[in-house]
Amino acid sequence: MILVTGVSGGLGRLVLQGLSALDGVDVVAGTRGGDGSTARPIDFDDPASLAEGFAGVDVLVMISAGYAEDDVVLARHGAVADAAAAAGVRQVIYTSLAGSGERTTLALPHRWTENRLAEGPFDHTILRNGLYAELLGGLSAAAAAPAAESGIFAAALGTGRMSVVAREDLADITVRVAAEADGELTTGGRSRHAGRTYELEGVTALGGDEIADLLAKKYDRPVTYQPASLSEARAALAGQGFEAYQITHTLSLFSNMGAGFLEAKDSDLPELLAAAPRPVHDLVADAAG
Ligand SMILES: NC(=O)c1ccc[n+]([C@@H]2O[C@H](COP(=O)([O-])OP(=O)(O)OC[C@H]3O[C@@H](n4cnc5c(N)ncnc54)[C@H](OP(=O)(O)O)[C@@H]3O)[C@@H](O)[C@H]2O)c1
């Protein structure tokens, strides 16, 4: 049996839908708000929910729960590893962060979790997810709005580019890996995905100039990209109601993009997808707008 955590989220919902659509796959949903009938209550911050929720699970699709300070994320992901070991889960599939994000502040809890899972008695598979197209759009949104009037898109993206991916592609690969792992365990073997780490970088990279072009189409007017400084970006984020850790991560993404670190060279994405990677430009433009 496969359990997918975090099914109220964008990625978890897609993974659950994909697995549920497959014949002969036994899948159950987990979410903090689970009522025990349609979905199991699974809260990484509540170890008791994990002890009960992981009962009978062979393959655990552990959707990262990264929206918190690092100490909280480490504690909750560590609790998942402990509970999976205690429950006899045979394989944990974890949604991590792609290598292009290695120097961002987002990477630390992901790499810690990868190490923690590697110490477990179960097999593990690491899906190092690329940065979402919506993330780049979201980072651009505050600067995109005034561009409709001014024609100037002033964002702290430097001259670098970010490789981005459609969340649906990541979900499709998660479904494939989980279904294959479950099938292989059921027939008495070890999954071909055991011990593997896949770099699921987006195959398209966009920077400030490309986003300005997308905005020009959207607003039906010329738009020019103008790099803003990190201190301007920090000042713009202050007072907008973000948690402090969100500002840390956002500035880190801007900083890494400016340094040119977020453009990936290689990706396992095409090899693991049944079709070509989905286009990302509209996803970025919609999220930016
Ligand atoms: N690669 C990227 O660009 C990128 C961007 C943003 C986020 N992420 C990471 O990828 C994850 C999945 O992305 P998404 O798009 O599905 O995010 P999302 O739509 O914002 O959903 C947030 C997810 O976090 C889960 N969660 C929060 N607190 C939890 C807890 N205490 N215990 C268990 N689950 C908890 C939620 O599960 P429930 O169903 O229980 O509410 C939900 O699945 C995120 O949580 C984040 O760690 C990656």
Tab-separated table of C-alpha atoms and ligand atoms in Angstrom:
chain	number	residue	atom	x	y	z
A	1	MET	CA	0.000	0.000	0.000
A	2	ILE	CA	1.117	3.526	-0.833
A	3	LEU	CA	0.444	6.496	1.436
A	4	VAL	CA	0.732	10.030	0.049
A	5	THR	CA	1.124	12.798	2.640
A	6	GLY	CA	0.136	16.419	2.199
A	7	VAL	CA	-2.740	15.782	-0.192
A	8	SER	CA	-4.291	19.189	0.429
A	9	GLY	CA	-1.241	20.790	-1.216
A	10	GLY	CA	-0.685	21.368	-4.921
A	11	LEU	CA	1.807	18.546	-5.394
A	12	GLY	CA	0.279	15.986	-3.009
A	13	ARG	CA	-3.150	16.408	-4.592
A	14	LEU	CA	-1.789	15.729	-8.078
A	15	VAL	CA	0.184	12.693	-6.885
A	16	LEU	CA	-2.868	11.234	-5.165
A	17	GLN	CA	-4.999	11.820	-8.262
A	18	GLY	CA	-2.421	10.155	-10.491
A	19	LEU	CA	-2.014	7.087	-8.294
A	20	SER	CA	-5.780	6.753	-7.771
A	21	ALA	CA	-6.257	6.664	-11.551
A	22	LEU	CA	-4.009	3.604	-11.936
A	23	ASP	CA	-5.517	0.120	-11.967
A	24	GLY	CA	-4.410	-2.234	-9.226
A	25	VAL	CA	-2.656	0.402	-7.100
A	26	ASP	CA	-3.636	0.513	-3.442
A	27	VAL	CA	-3.226	4.144	-2.357
A	28	VAL	CA	-4.370	6.035	0.711
A	29	ALA	CA	-4.337	9.776	1.346
A	30	GLY	CA	-2.776	11.549	4.309
A	31	THR	CA	-3.307	15.133	5.363
A	32	ARG	CA	-3.343	17.193	8.544
A	33	GLY	CA	-7.091	17.586	8.181
A	34	GLY	CA	-7.758	13.881	7.531
A	35	ASP	CA	-10.961	12.541	9.078
A	36	GLY	CA	-9.865	8.911	9.094
A	37	SER	CA	-12.328	7.834	6.385
A	38	THR	CA	-11.381	9.484	3.069
A	39	ALA	CA	-7.922	10.477	4.333
A	40	ARG	CA	-5.740	9.505	7.272
A	41	PRO	CA	-4.853	12.282	9.709
A	42	ILE	CA	-1.118	12.839	9.140
A	43	ASP	CA	0.597	15.781	10.806
A	44	PHE	CA	4.403	15.707	10.826
A	45	ASP	CA	4.269	17.909	13.941
A	46	ASP	CA	2.203	15.269	15.762
A	47	PRO	CA	4.188	11.990	16.079
A	48	ALA	CA	1.111	10.152	17.426
A	49	SER	CA	-0.670	10.776	14.103
A	50	LEU	CA	2.312	9.263	12.283
A	51	ALA	CA	2.451	6.121	14.424
A	52	GLU	CA	-1.162	5.363	13.569
A	53	GLY	CA	-1.158	6.816	10.077
A	54	PHE	CA	1.775	4.755	8.771
A	55	ALA	CA	0.260	1.391	9.790
A	56	GLY	CA	0.280	-1.077	6.900
A	57	VAL	CA	2.146	1.296	4.563
A	58	ASP	CA	4.754	-0.206	2.218
A	59	VAL	CA	5.640	2.892	0.207
A	60	LEU	CA	5.479	6.317	1.806
A	61	VAL	CA	5.349	9.327	-0.516
A	62	MET	CA	6.634	11.992	1.853
A	63	ILE	CA	5.772	15.426	0.510
A	64	SER	CA	8.158	17.872	2.151
A	65	ALA	CA	6.596	20.280	4.628
A	66	GLY	CA	9.015	23.147	4.304
A	67	TYR	CA	6.948	26.153	5.322
A	68	ALA	CA	8.552	26.865	8.699
A	69	GLU	CA	11.875	27.771	10.316
A	70	ASP	CA	14.591	25.152	9.768
A	71	ASP	CA	14.477	23.771	13.324
A	72	VAL	CA	10.767	23.051	12.934
A	73	VAL	CA	11.236	21.400	9.531
A	74	LEU	CA	14.101	19.226	10.803
A	75	ALA	CA	12.027	18.108	13.788
A	76	ARG	CA	8.990	17.242	11.688
A	77	HIS	CA	10.940	15.429	8.968
A	78	GLY	CA	12.950	13.562	11.610
A	79	ALA	CA	9.675	12.460	13.210
A	80	VAL	CA	8.552	11.061	9.849
A	81	ALA	CA	11.776	9.045	9.502
A	82	ASP	CA	11.388	7.656	13.048
A	83	ALA	CA	7.736	6.753	12.554
A	84	ALA	CA	8.364	5.160	9.155
A	85	ALA	CA	11.073	2.982	10.706
A	86	ALA	CA	8.849	1.999	13.634
A	87	ALA	CA	5.903	1.181	11.340
A	88	GLY	CA	7.981	-1.018	9.034
A	89	VAL	CA	7.565	1.161	5.958
A	90	ARG	CA	9.672	-0.443	3.227
A	91	GLN	CA	10.400	2.520	0.990
A	92	VAL	CA	10.221	6.282	1.510
A	93	ILE	CA	10.013	8.558	-1.530
A	94	TYR	CA	10.892	12.125	-0.530
A	95	THR	CA	10.294	15.302	-2.549
A	96	SER	CA	13.518	17.251	-2.113
A	97	LEU	CA	15.186	20.213	-3.852
A	98	ALA	CA	17.178	20.085	-7.083
A	99	GLY	CA	20.923	20.635	-7.163
A	100	SER	CA	20.656	24.089	-8.745
A	101	GLY	CA	19.193	25.223	-5.427
A	102	GLU	CA	22.156	23.872	-3.464
A	103	ARG	CA	23.368	27.309	-2.340
A	104	THR	CA	19.943	28.606	-1.353
A	105	THR	CA	18.755	28.612	2.242
A	106	LEU	CA	16.012	26.215	1.102
A	107	ALA	CA	18.569	23.441	0.619
A	108	LEU	CA	19.624	22.866	4.212
A	109	PRO	CA	16.483	21.133	5.552
A	110	HIS	CA	16.198	19.107	2.343
A	111	ARG	CA	19.763	17.838	2.479
A	112	TRP	CA	19.410	17.106	6.202
A	113	THR	CA	16.262	15.093	5.477
A	114	GLU	CA	17.967	13.182	2.660
A	115	ASN	CA	20.755	12.194	5.076
A	116	ARG	CA	18.279	11.272	7.801
A	117	LEU	CA	16.286	9.042	5.463
A	118	ALA	CA	19.486	7.360	4.258
A	119	GLU	CA	20.119	6.279	7.860
A	120	GLY	CA	16.723	4.559	8.104
A	121	PRO	CA	16.108	0.811	7.869
A	122	PHE	CA	13.883	1.344	4.823
A	123	ASP	CA	14.892	1.980	1.222
A	124	HIS	CA	14.627	5.556	0.086
A	125	THR	CA	14.289	7.446	-3.176
A	126	ILE	CA	15.060	11.144	-3.404
A	127	LEU	CA	13.162	13.192	-5.972
A	128	ARG	CA	15.125	16.429	-6.135
A	129	ASN	CA	12.386	18.650	-7.488
A	130	GLY	CA	13.270	21.635	-9.621
A	131	LEU	CA	11.964	25.078	-8.738
A	132	TYR	CA	8.325	25.493	-9.714
A	133	ALA	CA	7.416	27.815	-12.580
A	134	GLU	CA	4.870	29.352	-10.203
A	135	LEU	CA	7.680	30.147	-7.789
A	136	LEU	CA	9.507	32.281	-10.349
A	137	GLY	CA	6.216	33.942	-11.273
A	138	GLY	CA	5.490	34.569	-7.597
A	139	LEU	CA	8.941	36.110	-7.064
A	140	SER	CA	8.214	38.437	-9.986
A	141	ALA	CA	4.641	39.316	-9.067
A	142	ALA	CA	5.231	42.421	-6.947
A	143	ALA	CA	7.417	43.950	-9.669
A	144	ALA	CA	5.131	42.805	-12.489
A	145	ALA	CA	2.040	44.713	-11.356
A	146	PRO	CA	3.472	48.257	-11.813
A	147	ALA	CA	4.904	47.235	-15.203
A	148	ALA	CA	1.364	47.269	-16.629
A	149	GLU	CA	1.398	51.080	-16.254
A	150	SER	CA	5.084	51.989	-16.320
A	151	GLY	CA	6.443	49.476	-18.799
A	152	ILE	CA	9.322	48.890	-16.355
A	153	PHE	CA	9.699	45.494	-14.702
A	154	ALA	CA	12.088	46.254	-11.827
A	155	ALA	CA	12.935	43.029	-9.983
A	156	ALA	CA	15.990	41.717	-8.119
A	157	LEU	CA	16.652	38.901	-10.583
A	158	GLY	CA	20.073	40.143	-11.644
A	159	THR	CA	21.211	38.827	-14.994
A	160	GLY	CA	20.872	35.154	-14.105
A	161	ARG	CA	18.156	32.742	-15.082
A	162	MET	CA	16.170	30.146	-13.142
A	163	SER	CA	15.443	26.653	-14.473
A	164	VAL	CA	11.791	25.996	-13.721
A	165	VAL	CA	9.435	23.063	-14.017
A	166	ALA	CA	5.687	22.441	-14.108
A	167	ARG	CA	4.425	20.919	-10.867
A	168	GLU	CA	2.413	18.442	-12.982
A	169	ASP	CA	5.628	16.985	-14.407
A	170	LEU	CA	6.996	16.442	-10.901
A	171	ALA	CA	3.711	14.816	-9.899
A	172	ASP	CA	3.788	12.489	-12.928
A	173	ILE	CA	7.275	11.295	-12.012
A	174	THR	CA	6.331	10.824	-8.361
A	175	VAL	CA	3.355	8.716	-9.461
A	176	ARG	CA	5.542	6.613	-11.732
A	177	VAL	CA	8.243	6.026	-9.114
A	178	ALA	CA	5.750	5.233	-6.340
A	179	ALA	CA	3.665	2.867	-8.485
A	180	GLU	CA	6.726	1.034	-9.789
A	181	ALA	CA	8.211	0.760	-6.294
A	182	ASP	CA	4.970	-0.599	-4.853
A	183	GLY	CA	4.582	-3.102	-7.689
A	184	GLU	CA	8.140	-4.326	-7.324
A	185	LEU	CA	7.853	-4.699	-3.553
A	186	THR	CA	4.561	-6.578	-3.939
A	187	THR	CA	6.186	-9.094	-6.251
A	188	GLY	CA	8.900	-9.727	-3.693
A	189	GLY	CA	11.706	-7.699	-5.247
A	190	ARG	CA	13.560	-4.545	-4.369
A	191	SER	CA	12.530	-1.472	-6.254
A	192	ARG	CA	14.734	-0.258	-9.091
A	193	HIS	CA	14.324	3.194	-7.522
A	194	ALA	CA	15.746	2.140	-4.137
A	195	GLY	CA	18.765	4.228	-3.188
A	196	ARG	CA	18.362	6.490	-6.214
A	197	THR	CA	18.445	10.289	-6.300
A	198	TYR	CA	16.854	11.929	-9.325
A	199	GLU	CA	17.595	15.515	-10.329
A	200	LEU	CA	14.293	16.826	-11.654
A	201	GLU	CA	15.498	20.217	-12.841
A	202	GLY	CA	13.333	22.181	-15.227
A	203	VAL	CA	14.629	22.127	-18.785
A	204	THR	CA	13.676	25.761	-19.442
A	205	ALA	CA	15.416	28.702	-17.782
A	206	LEU	CA	14.016	32.218	-17.652
A	207	GLY	CA	15.475	35.504	-16.457
A	208	GLY	CA	14.347	39.102	-16.121
A	209	ASP	CA	14.373	39.829	-19.866
A	210	GLU	CA	12.264	36.764	-20.690
A	211	ILE	CA	9.770	37.630	-17.951
A	212	ALA	CA	9.536	41.193	-19.272
A	213	ASP	CA	8.693	39.717	-22.698
A	214	LEU	CA	5.958	37.575	-21.123
A	215	LEU	CA	4.553	40.643	-19.354
A	216	ALA	CA	4.660	42.629	-22.578
A	217	LYS	CA	2.422	39.999	-24.205
A	218	LYS	CA	0.151	39.892	-21.194
A	219	TYR	CA	-0.210	43.680	-20.886
A	220	ASP	CA	-0.062	44.253	-24.650
A	221	ARG	CA	2.586	46.956	-24.297
A	222	PRO	CA	6.391	47.161	-24.334
A	223	VAL	CA	7.958	46.125	-21.007
A	224	THR	CA	11.645	46.499	-20.146
A	225	TYR	CA	13.459	44.590	-17.419
A	226	GLN	CA	15.425	46.705	-14.972
A	227	PRO	CA	17.474	44.867	-12.328
A	228	ALA	CA	16.715	46.034	-8.775
A	229	SER	CA	19.143	45.639	-5.868
A	230	LEU	CA	18.831	43.080	-3.100
A	231	SER	CA	18.408	45.845	-0.536
A	232	GLU	CA	15.515	47.264	-2.578
A	233	ALA	CA	13.967	43.793	-2.700
A	234	ARG	CA	14.408	43.348	1.058
A	235	ALA	CA	12.814	46.719	1.747
A	236	ALA	CA	9.891	45.898	-0.587
A	237	LEU	CA	9.253	42.609	1.235
A	238	ALA	CA	9.229	44.215	4.683
A	239	GLY	CA	5.800	45.043	6.006
A	240	GLN	CA	3.963	42.796	3.548
A	241	GLY	CA	3.035	40.268	6.221
A	242	PHE	CA	5.591	37.602	5.334
A	243	GLU	CA	7.037	35.344	8.025
A	244	ALA	CA	10.691	36.160	8.716
A	245	TYR	CA	11.864	32.807	7.301
A	246	GLN	CA	9.991	33.518	4.050
A	247	ILE	CA	11.955	36.737	3.610
A	248	THR	CA	15.192	34.813	4.252
A	249	HIS	CA	14.336	32.251	1.567
A	250	THR	CA	13.095	34.848	-0.928
A	251	LEU	CA	16.225	36.973	-0.632
A	252	SER	CA	18.324	33.828	-0.946
A	253	LEU	CA	16.554	32.930	-4.199
A	254	PHE	CA	17.093	36.448	-5.588
A	255	SER	CA	20.718	36.328	-4.518
A	256	ASN	CA	21.319	32.907	-6.099
A	257	MET	CA	19.582	33.948	-9.281
A	258	GLY	CA	21.714	37.076	-9.530
A	259	ALA	CA	24.813	34.942	-9.044
A	260	GLY	CA	23.734	32.675	-11.895
A	261	PHE	CA	23.433	29.549	-9.728
A	262	LEU	CA	19.799	28.667	-10.499
A	263	GLU	CA	20.266	27.669	-14.120
A	264	ALA	CA	20.647	23.896	-14.305
A	265	LYS	CA	22.872	22.087	-16.770
A	266	ASP	CA	21.476	18.542	-16.595
A	267	SER	CA	18.190	16.976	-15.632
A	268	ASP	CA	16.741	13.484	-15.195
A	269	LEU	CA	13.294	14.926	-15.900
A	270	PRO	CA	12.939	14.044	-19.611
A	271	GLU	CA	14.090	10.475	-19.054
A	272	LEU	CA	11.495	9.850	-16.348
A	273	LEU	CA	8.566	11.512	-18.109
A	274	ALA	CA	6.421	9.638	-20.623
A	275	ALA	CA	5.982	12.825	-22.689
A	276	ALA	CA	8.000	15.993	-23.289
A	277	PRO	CA	8.243	18.323	-20.273
A	278	ARG	CA	5.275	20.671	-20.115
A	279	PRO	CA	5.792	24.273	-21.251
A	280	VAL	CA	6.412	26.675	-18.377
A	281	HIS	CA	6.078	30.168	-19.873
A	282	ASP	CA	2.326	30.517	-19.277
A	283	LEU	CA	2.701	29.202	-15.729
A	284	VAL	CA	5.319	31.868	-14.984
A	285	ALA	CA	3.256	34.610	-16.661
A	286	ASP	CA	0.050	33.634	-14.842
A	287	ALA	CA	1.769	33.537	-11.448
A	288	ALA	CA	3.533	36.835	-12.146
A	289	GLY	CA	0.305	38.499	-13.216
B	1	LIG	N1	10.315	23.124	-5.721
B	1	LIG	C1	9.688	24.270	-5.460
B	1	LIG	O1	9.753	25.265	-6.225
B	1	LIG	C2	8.853	24.395	-4.232
B	1	LIG	C3	8.104	25.548	-4.052
B	1	LIG	C4	7.324	25.647	-2.919
B	1	LIG	C5	7.314	24.626	-1.995
B	1	LIG	N2	8.052	23.522	-2.183
B	1	LIG	C6	8.077	22.403	-1.207
B	1	LIG	O2	7.341	21.345	-1.792
B	1	LIG	C7	6.251	20.978	-0.931
B	1	LIG	C8	5.060	20.595	-1.780
B	1	LIG	O3	4.750	21.683	-2.610
B	1	LIG	P1	3.239	22.113	-2.857
B	1	LIG	O4	3.257	22.889	-4.087
B	1	LIG	O5	2.329	20.957	-2.757
B	1	LIG	O6	2.985	23.080	-1.585
B	1	LIG	P2	1.590	23.642	-1.076
B	1	LIG	O7	0.546	23.537	-2.119
B	1	LIG	O8	1.851	24.987	-0.484
B	1	LIG	O9	1.194	22.666	0.109
B	1	LIG	C9	1.866	22.703	1.332
B	1	LIG	C10	2.091	21.284	1.776
B	1	LIG	O10	2.752	21.227	3.043
B	1	LIG	C11	2.122	20.189	3.802
B	1	LIG	N3	2.340	20.410	5.228
B	1	LIG	C12	2.451	21.583	5.868
B	1	LIG	N4	2.615	21.375	7.188
B	1	LIG	C13	2.594	20.037	7.376
B	1	LIG	C14	2.711	19.190	8.515
B	1	LIG	N5	2.850	19.695	9.738
B	1	LIG	N6	2.645	17.859	8.336
B	1	LIG	C15	2.485	17.334	7.095
B	1	LIG	N7	2.379	18.074	5.968
B	1	LIG	C16	2.417	19.411	6.122
B	1	LIG	C17	0.676	20.303	3.418
B	1	LIG	O11	0.021	19.112	3.753
B	1	LIG	P3	-1.502	18.989	4.310
B	1	LIG	O12	-2.287	18.253	3.267
B	1	LIG	O13	-1.360	18.204	5.558
B	1	LIG	O14	-2.043	20.375	4.538
B	1	LIG	C18	0.826	20.493	1.916
B	1	LIG	O15	1.064	19.293	1.249
B	1	LIG	C19	6.039	22.182	-0.023
B	1	LIG	O16	5.462	21.798	1.206
B	1	LIG	C20	7.431	22.725	0.119
B	1	LIG	O17	8.148	22.036	1.140
B	1	LIG	C21	8.814	23.371	-3.298
